XYZ file of C-alpha atoms in Angstrom:
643
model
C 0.000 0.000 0.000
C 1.188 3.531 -1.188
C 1.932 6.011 2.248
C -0.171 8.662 1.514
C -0.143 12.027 3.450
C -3.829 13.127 3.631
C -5.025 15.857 2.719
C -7.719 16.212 5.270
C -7.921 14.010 9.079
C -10.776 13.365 11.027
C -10.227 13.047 14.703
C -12.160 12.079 17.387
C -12.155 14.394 20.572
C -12.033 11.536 23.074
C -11.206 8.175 23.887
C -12.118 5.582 21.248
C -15.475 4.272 23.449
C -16.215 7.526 24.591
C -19.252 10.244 23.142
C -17.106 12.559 21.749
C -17.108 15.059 18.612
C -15.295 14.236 15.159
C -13.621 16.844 13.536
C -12.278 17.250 10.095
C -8.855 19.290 9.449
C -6.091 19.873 7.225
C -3.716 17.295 7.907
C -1.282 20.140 8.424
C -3.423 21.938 10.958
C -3.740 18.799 12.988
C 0.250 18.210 13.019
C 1.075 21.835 14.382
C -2.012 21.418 16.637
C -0.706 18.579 18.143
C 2.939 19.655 18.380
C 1.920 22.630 20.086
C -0.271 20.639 22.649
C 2.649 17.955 23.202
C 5.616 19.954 23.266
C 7.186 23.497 24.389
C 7.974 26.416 21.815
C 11.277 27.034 23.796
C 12.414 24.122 23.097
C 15.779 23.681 21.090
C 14.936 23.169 17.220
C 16.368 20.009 16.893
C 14.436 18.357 19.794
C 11.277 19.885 18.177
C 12.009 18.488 14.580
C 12.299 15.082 16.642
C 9.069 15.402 18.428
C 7.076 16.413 14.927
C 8.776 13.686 13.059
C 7.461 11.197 15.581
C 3.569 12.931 15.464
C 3.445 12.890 11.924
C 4.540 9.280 11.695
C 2.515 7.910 14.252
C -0.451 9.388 12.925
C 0.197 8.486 9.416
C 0.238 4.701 10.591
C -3.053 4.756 12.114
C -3.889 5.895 8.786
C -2.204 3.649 6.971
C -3.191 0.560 8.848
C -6.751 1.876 8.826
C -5.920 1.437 12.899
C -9.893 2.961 13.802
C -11.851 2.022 10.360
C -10.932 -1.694 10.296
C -12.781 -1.409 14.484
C -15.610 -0.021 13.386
C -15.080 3.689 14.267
C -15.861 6.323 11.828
C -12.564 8.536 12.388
C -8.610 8.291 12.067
C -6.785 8.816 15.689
C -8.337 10.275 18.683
C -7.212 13.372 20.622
C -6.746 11.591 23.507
C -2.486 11.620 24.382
C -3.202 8.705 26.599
C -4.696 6.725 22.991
C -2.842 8.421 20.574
C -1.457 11.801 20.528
C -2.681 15.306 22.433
C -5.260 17.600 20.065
C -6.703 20.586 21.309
C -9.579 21.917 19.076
C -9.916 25.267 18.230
C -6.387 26.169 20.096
C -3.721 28.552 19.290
C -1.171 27.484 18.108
C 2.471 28.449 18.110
C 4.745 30.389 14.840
C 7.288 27.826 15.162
C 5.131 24.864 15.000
C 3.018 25.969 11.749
C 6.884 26.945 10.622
C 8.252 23.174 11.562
C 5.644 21.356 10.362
C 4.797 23.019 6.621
C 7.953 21.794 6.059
C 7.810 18.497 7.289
C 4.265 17.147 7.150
C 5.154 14.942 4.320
C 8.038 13.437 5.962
C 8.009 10.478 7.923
C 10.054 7.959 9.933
C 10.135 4.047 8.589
C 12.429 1.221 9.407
C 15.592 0.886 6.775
C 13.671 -1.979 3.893
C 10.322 -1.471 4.971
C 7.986 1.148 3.902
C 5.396 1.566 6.026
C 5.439 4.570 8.255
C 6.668 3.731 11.853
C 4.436 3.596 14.723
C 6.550 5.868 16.783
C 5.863 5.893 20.260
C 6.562 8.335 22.958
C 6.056 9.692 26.598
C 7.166 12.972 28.574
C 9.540 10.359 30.618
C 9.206 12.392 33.715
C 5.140 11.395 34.609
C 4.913 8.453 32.155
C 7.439 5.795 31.466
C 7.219 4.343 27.400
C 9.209 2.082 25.289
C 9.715 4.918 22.821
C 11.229 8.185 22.659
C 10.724 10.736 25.630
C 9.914 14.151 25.051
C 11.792 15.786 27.611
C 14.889 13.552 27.097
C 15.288 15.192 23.531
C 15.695 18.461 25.109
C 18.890 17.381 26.885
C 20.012 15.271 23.975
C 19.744 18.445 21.401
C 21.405 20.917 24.039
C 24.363 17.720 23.655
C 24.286 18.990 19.634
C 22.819 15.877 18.222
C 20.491 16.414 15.442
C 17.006 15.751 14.944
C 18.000 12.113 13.196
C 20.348 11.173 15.782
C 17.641 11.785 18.800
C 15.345 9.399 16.815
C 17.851 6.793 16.411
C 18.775 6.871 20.312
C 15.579 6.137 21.160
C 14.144 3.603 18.354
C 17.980 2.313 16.926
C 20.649 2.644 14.076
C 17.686 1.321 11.158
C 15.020 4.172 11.315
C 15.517 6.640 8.930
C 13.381 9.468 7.503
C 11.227 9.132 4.019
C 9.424 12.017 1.976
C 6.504 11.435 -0.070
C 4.548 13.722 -2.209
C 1.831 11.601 -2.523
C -0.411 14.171 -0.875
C -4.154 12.770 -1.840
C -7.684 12.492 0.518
C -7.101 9.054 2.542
C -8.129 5.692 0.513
C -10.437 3.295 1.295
C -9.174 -0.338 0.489
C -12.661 -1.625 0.864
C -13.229 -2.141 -3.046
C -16.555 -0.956 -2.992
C -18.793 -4.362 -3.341
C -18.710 -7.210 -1.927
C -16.173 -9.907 -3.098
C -17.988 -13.626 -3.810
C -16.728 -16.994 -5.570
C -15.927 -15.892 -9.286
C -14.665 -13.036 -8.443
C -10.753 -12.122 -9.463
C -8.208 -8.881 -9.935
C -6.154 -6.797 -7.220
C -8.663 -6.887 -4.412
C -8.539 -10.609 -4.309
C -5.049 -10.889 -4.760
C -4.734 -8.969 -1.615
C -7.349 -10.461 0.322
C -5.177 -13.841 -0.647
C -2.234 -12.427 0.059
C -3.298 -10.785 3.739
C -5.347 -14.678 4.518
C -1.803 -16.435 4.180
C -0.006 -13.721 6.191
C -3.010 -14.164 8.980
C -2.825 -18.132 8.592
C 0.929 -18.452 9.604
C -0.486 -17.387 13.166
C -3.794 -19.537 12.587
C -3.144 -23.137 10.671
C -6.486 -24.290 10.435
C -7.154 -21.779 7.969
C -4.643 -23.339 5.534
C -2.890 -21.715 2.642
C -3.969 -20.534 -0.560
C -2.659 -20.037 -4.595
C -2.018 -16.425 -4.783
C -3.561 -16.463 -8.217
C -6.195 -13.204 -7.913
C -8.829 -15.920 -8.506
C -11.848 -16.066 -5.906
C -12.294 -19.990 -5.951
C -14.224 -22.576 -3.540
C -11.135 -23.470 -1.715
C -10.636 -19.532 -1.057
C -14.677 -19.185 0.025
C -13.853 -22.161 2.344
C -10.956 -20.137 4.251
C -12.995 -17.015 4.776
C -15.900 -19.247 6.029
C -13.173 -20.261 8.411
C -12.402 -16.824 8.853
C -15.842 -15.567 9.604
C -16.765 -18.654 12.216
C -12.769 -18.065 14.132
C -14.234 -14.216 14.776
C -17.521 -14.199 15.146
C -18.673 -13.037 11.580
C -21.597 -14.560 9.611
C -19.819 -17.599 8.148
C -21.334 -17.032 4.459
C -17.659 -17.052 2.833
C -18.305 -13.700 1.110
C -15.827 -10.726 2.091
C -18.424 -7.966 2.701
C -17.016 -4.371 4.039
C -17.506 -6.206 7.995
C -15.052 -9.025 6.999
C -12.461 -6.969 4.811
C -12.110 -4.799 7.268
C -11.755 -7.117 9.976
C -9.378 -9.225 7.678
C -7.408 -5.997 7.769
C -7.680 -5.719 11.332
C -6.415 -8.989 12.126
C -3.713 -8.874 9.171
C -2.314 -5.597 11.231
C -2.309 -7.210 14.127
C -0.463 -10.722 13.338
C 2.219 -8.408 11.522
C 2.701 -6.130 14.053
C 2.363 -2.598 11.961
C 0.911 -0.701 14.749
C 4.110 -1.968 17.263
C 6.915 -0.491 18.209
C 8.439 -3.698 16.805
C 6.631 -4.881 13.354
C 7.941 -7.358 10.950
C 10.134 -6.390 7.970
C 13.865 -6.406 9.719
C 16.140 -9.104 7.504
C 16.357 -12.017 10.055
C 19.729 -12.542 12.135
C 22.427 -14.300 9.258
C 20.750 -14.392 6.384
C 21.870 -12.005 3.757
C 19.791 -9.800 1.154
C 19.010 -10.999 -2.234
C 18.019 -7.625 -2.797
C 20.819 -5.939 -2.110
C 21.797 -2.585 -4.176
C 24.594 -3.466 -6.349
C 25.989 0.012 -6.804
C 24.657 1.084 -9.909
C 21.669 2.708 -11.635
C 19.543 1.060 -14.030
C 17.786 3.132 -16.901
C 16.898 2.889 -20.363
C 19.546 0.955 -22.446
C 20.430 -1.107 -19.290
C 20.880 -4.639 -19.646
C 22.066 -7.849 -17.331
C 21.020 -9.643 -14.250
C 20.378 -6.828 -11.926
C 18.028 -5.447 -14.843
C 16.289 -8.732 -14.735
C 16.013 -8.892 -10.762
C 14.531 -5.750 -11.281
C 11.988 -6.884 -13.937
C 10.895 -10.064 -11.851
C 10.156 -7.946 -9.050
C 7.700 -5.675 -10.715
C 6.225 -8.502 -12.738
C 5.480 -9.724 -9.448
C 4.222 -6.539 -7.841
C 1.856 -5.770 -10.723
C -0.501 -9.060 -10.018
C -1.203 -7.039 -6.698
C -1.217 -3.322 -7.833
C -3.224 -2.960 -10.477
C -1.496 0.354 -11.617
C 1.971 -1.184 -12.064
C 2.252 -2.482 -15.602
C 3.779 -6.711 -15.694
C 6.910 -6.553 -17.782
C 8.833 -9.499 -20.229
C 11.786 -10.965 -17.621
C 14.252 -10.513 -20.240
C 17.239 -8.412 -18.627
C 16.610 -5.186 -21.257
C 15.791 -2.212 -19.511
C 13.628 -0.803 -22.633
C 10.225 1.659 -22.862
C 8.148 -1.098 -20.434
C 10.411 -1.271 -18.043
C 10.941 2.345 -17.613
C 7.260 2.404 -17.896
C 6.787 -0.228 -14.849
C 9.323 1.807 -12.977
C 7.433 5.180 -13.238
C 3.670 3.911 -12.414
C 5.837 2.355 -9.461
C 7.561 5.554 -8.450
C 4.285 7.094 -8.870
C 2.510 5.000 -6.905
C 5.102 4.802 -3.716
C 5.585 8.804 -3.413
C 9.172 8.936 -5.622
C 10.072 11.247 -8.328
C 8.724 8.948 -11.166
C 11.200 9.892 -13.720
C 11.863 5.935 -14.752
C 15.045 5.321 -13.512
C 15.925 2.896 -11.028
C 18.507 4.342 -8.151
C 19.146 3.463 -4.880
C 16.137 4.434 -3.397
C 13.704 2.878 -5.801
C 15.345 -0.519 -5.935
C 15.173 -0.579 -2.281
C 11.740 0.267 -2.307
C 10.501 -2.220 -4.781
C 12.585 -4.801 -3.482
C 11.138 -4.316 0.049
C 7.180 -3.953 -1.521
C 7.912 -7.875 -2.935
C 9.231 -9.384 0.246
C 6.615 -8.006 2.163
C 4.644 -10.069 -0.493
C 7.333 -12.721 -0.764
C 6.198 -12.772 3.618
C 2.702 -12.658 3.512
C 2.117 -15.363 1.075
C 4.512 -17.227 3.549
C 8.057 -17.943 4.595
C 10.179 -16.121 1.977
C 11.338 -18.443 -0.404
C 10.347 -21.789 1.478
C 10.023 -24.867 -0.235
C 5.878 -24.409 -0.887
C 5.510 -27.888 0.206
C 4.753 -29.884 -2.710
C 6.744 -30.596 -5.951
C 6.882 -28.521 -8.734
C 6.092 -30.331 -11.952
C 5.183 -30.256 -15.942
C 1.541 -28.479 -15.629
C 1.598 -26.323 -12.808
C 1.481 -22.642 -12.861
C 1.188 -19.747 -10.562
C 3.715 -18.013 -8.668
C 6.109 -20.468 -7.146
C 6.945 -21.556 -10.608
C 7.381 -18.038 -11.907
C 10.353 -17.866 -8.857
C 11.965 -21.273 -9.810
C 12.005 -19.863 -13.582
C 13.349 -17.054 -12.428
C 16.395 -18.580 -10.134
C 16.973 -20.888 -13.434
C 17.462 -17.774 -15.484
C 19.742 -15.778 -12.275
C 21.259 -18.937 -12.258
C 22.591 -19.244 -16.028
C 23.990 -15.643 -16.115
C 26.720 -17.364 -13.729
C 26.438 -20.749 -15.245
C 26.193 -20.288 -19.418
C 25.742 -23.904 -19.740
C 22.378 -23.956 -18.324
C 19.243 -23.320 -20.392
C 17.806 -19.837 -20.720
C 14.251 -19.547 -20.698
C 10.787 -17.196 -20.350
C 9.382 -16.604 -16.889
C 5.983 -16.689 -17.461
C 4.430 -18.822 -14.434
C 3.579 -22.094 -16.536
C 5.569 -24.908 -16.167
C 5.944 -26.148 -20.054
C 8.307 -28.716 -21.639
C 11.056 -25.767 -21.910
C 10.967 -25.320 -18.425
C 11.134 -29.201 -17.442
C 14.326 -29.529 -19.432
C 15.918 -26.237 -18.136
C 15.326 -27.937 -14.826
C 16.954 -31.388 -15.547
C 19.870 -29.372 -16.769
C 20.008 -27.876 -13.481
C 19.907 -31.237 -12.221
C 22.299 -32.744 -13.976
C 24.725 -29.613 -12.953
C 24.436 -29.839 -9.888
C 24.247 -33.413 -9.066
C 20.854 -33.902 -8.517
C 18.421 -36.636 -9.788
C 17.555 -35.270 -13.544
C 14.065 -35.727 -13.340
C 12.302 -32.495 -14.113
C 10.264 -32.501 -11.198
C 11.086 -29.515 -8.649
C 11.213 -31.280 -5.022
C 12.591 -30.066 -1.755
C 16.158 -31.069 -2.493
C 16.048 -29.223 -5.996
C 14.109 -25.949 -4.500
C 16.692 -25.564 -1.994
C 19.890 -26.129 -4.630
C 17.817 -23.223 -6.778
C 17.808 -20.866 -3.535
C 20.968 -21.497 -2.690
C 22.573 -20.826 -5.958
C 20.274 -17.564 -6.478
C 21.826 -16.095 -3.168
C 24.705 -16.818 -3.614
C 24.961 -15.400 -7.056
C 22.498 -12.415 -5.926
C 25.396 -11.402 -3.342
C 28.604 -12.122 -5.673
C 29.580 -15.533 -4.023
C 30.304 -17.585 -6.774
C 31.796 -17.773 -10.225
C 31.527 -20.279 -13.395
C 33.913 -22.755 -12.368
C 32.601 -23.270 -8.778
C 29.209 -24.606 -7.488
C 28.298 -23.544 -4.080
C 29.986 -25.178 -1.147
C 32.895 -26.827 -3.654
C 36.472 -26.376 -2.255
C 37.969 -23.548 -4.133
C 41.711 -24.514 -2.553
C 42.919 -23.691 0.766
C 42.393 -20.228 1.508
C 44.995 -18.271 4.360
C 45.915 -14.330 5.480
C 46.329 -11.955 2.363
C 43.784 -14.063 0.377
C 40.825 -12.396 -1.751
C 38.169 -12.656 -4.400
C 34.938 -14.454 -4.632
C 35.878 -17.410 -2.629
C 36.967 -15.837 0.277
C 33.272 -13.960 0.135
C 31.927 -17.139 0.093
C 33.737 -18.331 3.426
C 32.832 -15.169 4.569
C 29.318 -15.803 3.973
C 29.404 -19.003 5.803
C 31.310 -17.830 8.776
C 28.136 -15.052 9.090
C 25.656 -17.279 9.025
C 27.014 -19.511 11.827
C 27.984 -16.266 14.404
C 24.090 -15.355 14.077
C 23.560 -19.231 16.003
C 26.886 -19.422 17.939
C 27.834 -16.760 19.991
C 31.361 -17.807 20.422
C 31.995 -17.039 16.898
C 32.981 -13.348 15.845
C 30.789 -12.255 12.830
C 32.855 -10.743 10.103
C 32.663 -8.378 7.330
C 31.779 -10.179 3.644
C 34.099 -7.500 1.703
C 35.713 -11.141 0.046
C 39.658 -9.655 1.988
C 40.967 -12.376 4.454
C 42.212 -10.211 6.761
C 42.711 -10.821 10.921
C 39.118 -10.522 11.635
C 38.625 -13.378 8.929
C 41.474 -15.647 10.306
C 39.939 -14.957 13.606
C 36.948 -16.146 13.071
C 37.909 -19.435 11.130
C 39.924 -19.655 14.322
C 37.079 -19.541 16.681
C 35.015 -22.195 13.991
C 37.988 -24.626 14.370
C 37.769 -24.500 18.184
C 34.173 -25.005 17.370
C 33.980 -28.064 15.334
C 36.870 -29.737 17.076
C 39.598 -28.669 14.023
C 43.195 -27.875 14.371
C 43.001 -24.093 15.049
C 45.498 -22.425 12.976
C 43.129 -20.040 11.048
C 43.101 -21.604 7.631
C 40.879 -22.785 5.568
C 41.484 -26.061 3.924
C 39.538 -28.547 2.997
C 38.616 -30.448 6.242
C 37.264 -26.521 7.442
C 35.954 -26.152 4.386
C 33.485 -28.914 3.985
C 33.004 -28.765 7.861
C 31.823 -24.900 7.944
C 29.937 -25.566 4.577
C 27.794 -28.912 5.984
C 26.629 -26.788 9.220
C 25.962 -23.717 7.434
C 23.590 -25.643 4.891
C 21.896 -27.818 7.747
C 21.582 -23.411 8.982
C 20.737 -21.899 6.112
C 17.607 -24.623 5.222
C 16.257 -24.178 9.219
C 15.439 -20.778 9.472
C 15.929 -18.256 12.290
C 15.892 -19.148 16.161
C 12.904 -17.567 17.916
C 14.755 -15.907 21.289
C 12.582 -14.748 24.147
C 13.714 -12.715 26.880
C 11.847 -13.800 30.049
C 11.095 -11.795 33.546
C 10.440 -13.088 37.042
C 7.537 -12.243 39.119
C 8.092 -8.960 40.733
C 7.158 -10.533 44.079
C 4.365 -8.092 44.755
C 1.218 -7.677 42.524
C 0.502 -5.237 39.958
C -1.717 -3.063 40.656
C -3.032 0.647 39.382
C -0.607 2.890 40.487
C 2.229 0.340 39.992
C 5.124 1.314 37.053
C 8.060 -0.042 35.838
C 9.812 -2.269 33.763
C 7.380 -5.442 35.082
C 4.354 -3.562 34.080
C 6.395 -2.901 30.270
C 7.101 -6.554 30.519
C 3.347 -8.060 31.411
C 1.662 -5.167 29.064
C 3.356 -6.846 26.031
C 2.307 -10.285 27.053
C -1.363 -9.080 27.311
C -0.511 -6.961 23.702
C 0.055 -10.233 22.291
C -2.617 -12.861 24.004
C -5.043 -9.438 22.626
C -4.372 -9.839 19.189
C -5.191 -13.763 19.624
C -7.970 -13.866 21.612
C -10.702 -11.167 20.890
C -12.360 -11.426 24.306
C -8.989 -10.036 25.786
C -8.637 -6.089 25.670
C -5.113 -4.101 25.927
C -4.479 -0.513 26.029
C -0.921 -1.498 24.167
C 2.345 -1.465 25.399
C 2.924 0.930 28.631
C 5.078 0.868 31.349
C 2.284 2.677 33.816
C -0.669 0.293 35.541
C -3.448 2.021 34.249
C -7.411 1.113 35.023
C -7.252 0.086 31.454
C -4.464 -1.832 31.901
C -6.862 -3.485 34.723
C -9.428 -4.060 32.438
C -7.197 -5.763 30.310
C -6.273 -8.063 33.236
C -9.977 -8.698 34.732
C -10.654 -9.956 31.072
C -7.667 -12.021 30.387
C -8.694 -13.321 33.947
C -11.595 -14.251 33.162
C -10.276 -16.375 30.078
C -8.265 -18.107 31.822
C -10.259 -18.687 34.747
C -8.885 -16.802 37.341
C -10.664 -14.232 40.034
C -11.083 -11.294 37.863
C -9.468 -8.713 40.643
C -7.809 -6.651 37.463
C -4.471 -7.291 39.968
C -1.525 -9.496 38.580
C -0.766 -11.941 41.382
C 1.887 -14.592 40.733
C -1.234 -16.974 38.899
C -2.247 -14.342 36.775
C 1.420 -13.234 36.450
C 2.698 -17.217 35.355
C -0.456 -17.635 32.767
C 0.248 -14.710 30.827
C 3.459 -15.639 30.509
C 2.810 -19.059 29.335
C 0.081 -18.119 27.144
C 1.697 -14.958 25.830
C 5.560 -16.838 25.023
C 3.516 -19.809 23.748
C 1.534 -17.884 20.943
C 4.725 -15.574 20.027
C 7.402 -18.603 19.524
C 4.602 -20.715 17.598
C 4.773 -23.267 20.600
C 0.865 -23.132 20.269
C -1.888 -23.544 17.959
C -4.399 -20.128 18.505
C -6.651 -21.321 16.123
C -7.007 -24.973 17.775
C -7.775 -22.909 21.008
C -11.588 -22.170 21.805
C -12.483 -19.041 22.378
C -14.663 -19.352 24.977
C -17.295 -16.658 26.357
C -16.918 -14.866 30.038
C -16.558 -18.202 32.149
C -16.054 -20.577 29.430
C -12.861 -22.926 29.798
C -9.623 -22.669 27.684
């Protein structure tokens, strides 16, 4: 979804449950209204860009998660600073906020590769305690001299960064309009496929479906499932109640409206998308070209104003074409060429598809053969075709998503390449080879007379080039699972900080530690990096003990931060469970919270956290967040009902 800065926002002069006004205003009113009510004219400049950078963007994620619509409510945010943010109707406001924010209301914070706007929260930190950035600590951080980026980064880390848009339009509606049914096809439906799959990773009984756009039986079947898991007529036909509670629930799994939401690059595993350095125009040709090309082919089944493009590594008039609706449609100057910034933006658009649809690149869980079409084969074409700019003896060929005769026998010379049975047929064995070769190639691991994971020779000190990458590699995938291993810089130069860490492997795997890599480390480091790299990432969960006392209103601290994301997350699960979000402050809605989670559970519904209340929401909470349990096997029982 495009970010769009809004012309207009309608507020609501309350609490979400509360009888209160709505108000429409410029979206620029509302910004230096709400600056003015939050924060002090006197303040130094930089602390004030800070705090206005952090308004704009939280607002423009309630917006762009349509945070209120999706609940029912007929308004963006609220004016309530305990909710949302402080606004004042009707106030004065001051010079220097109308100043700040006409030049920044259509700038916006976001996490480096994703593009969503960043839910950024904050606090005074002298009355309230947050998670996110506190006003009055800016102050003293811009008297220090730091600039308005660097107080952002202190509080929310090194990967937020600021993003301008001039996509300045009144607020869209997703909701197409009518009501989607069986038969029906286009955008809408690849998006309600695509947000269903996403939602299903957290709920397996709903199963997966074929991203294909197509509104069949097995896809009326899943939002029947939908409908019954929360309490929707069950008539398998997404209505504007059960797309917008589809797009409730799809915000909620993912995280957008968090401090922490999905989209970071997991621990050791590199980018295939990284920039290579170069930018791509009209008259381009070559692999990155084609990378580029897949990409928006694959972004255009879900944006209907992104043209699909031919795969064929020439950057000509469609291309450039592709690349301008894109530019248009994601808020960059859409002058058709393809820079930094808009390869990094359409490369993180696709894997936020790539994730939604399911684990990025996983095998999809039954072979590939002769016949099939859709997406998955559209990747493997594409890895065949990545593949043979490396390896010229392979077969070129046309991604097009159907799985013909000249795609069998591109395979089985794949096969044959690279050891495998040469049977045409894409298993788990042969999906993985594909990946694996793809990366490696997509970060400049590899060259023609080397297959991934073959000893190149030993490798010492002073060594360089593409194999030494390719240890590299390795060596940074294993420090992200074993902390005794230093993780090191893939620049392909075997300097001290390599030999070091082929050192500390040695140690690891029981080798003679002399720090060089011959063919014993070799295969060694290359066997448990593959048995890594085909595994995925290691959920890690930082626990806390009881505080020894209950919790209570009045209580604060870093075990009321602590249970308040438990109950966050057991929230999004179970609807009869309400949460006022993350806070480090025990609130009467915070007690609320509790008395209900109590009371699903069980427990006396006191609104304290005892040690019982205390150990459940930490079992239930850890369980749903590391996968350990099944939400949608769970009941969800009314007031009283067992779990």
């Amino acid at each position: 979804t495009a970010v769009v800065i809004p012309k207009t926002i309608t507020v609501h002069l309350g609490r979400p449950n509360e009888s209160a006004r709505n108000v429409t205003v410029s979206f620029r009113d509302y910004i230096a209204n709400v600056a003015s009510s939050e924060v002090y004219p006197t303040w130094p400049e930089q602390a004030l860009r800070a705090n206005i950078h952090c308004q704009i963007s939280l607002a423009l994620n309630r917006i762009y998660t349509e945070w209120y619509p999706s609940r029912g409510y007929s308004f963006n945010i609220t004016g309530s600073p305990g909710v949302d943010q402080a606004y004042v109707h009707g106030r004065t406001v001051f010079d220097v906020m109308v100043r700040l924010t006409d030049e920044l209301f259509n700038t916006y914070l976001r996490k480096a590769g994703t593009v969503n706007p960043y839910y950024a929260e904050y606090c005074d930190g002298k009355t309230v305690s947050c998670p996110g950035l506190k006003q009055w600590g800016t102050v003293s951080l811009a008297n220090e001299g730091r600039s308005a980026l660097s107080i952002l980064r202190y509080y929310y880390g090194s990967s937020i960064e600021t993003a301008r848009t001039s996509n300045i339009a009144a607020i869209p509606q997703s909701y197409p309009g009518s009501p989607l049914r069986q038969g029906a096809s286009g955008t809408s439906v690849y998006t309600l496929q695509r947000q269903l799959n996403r939602i299903a990773k957290d709920y397996p009984a709903f199963g997966k479906l074929t991203v294909d756009g197509a509104f069949g039986p097995a896809m009326a079947e899943t939002v029947k499932k939908f409908q019954r898991q929360f309490g929707l007529t069950a008539d398998g036909v997404v209505g504007r109640s059960t797309w917008y509670k589809i797009s409730y629930i799809y915000v909620s799994v993912k995280d957008l409206a968090e401090l922490t939401s999905e989209g970071e690059t997991a621990s050791g595993v590199l980018s295939d998308g990284a920039w290579g350095g170069v930018t791509l125009r009209t008259g381009s040709r070559g692999a990155a070209v084609e990378q580029l090309q897949f990409w928006l082919n694959t972004l255009s089944q879900y944006v209907s104003s992104i043209p699909s493009v031919t795969v064929d590594g020439v950057y000509g008039s469609g291309t450039a074409a592709a690349v301008r609706a894109f530019q248009r449609r994601y808020g960059l100057t859409a002058d058709g060429v393809t820079g930094r910034a808009t390869w990094e933006a359409v490369y993180a658009q696709f894997v936020s598809i790539q994730s939604d649809n399911g684990t990025p690149n996983a095998y999809p869980g039954a072979a590939l053969r002769q016949g099939d079409k859709g997406q998955n084969v559209r990747l493997v074409q594409f890895w065949l075709k990545i593949a043979r700019t490396v390896y010229t003896a392979l077969n070129n060929l046309k991604v097009d998503g159907a799985f013909g005769a000249a795609t069998k026998r591109a395979v089985q010379a794949f096969q044959r390449y690279f050891g495998l049975s040469a049977d045409g047929v894409v298993g788990r064995a042969t999906w993985n080879k594909l990946h694996e070769v793809y990366t490696d190639i997509a970060n400049d691991l590899l060259s023609e007379k080397l297959r991934p994971g073959e000893f190149p020779g030993t490798l010492r000190r002073g060594a360089s080039g593409r194999a030494v990458r390719e240890l590299q590699y390795y060596l940074y995938l294993m420090s992200a699972y074993e902390p005794t291993l230093p993780s090191v810089t893939i620049d392909g130069e075997y300097g001290s900080a390599t030999e070091k860490a082929v050192r500390a492997y040695q140690r690891l795997a029981g080798l003679t530690a002399d720090g060089v890599a011959g063919r014993a480390t070799w295969n060694s480091l290359y066997a448990r990096a593959s048995r890594l790299r085909l595994s995925g990432p290691v959920v890690t969960v930082n626990r806390m003990s009881y505080p020894g006392a209950p919790l209570e209103v009045g209580s604060a601290g870093e075990a009321v931060n602590y249970y308040s994301v438990l109950l966050a997350r057991i929230a999004y699960y179970f609807p009869a469970v309400s949460s006022p979000g993350v806070t480090a402050a025990y609130t009467e809605a915070l007690a609320e919270g509790t008395r209900s989670f109590q009371q699903l559970v069980q427990l006396p519904a006191t609104g304290r956290v005892d040690a019982d209340t205390w150990t459940a929401a930490e079992a239930l909470g850890i369980a749903l967040l590391t996968g350990a349990l099944d939400a949608s096997a769970l009941a969800l029982p009314a007031a009283g009902g067992e779990v």
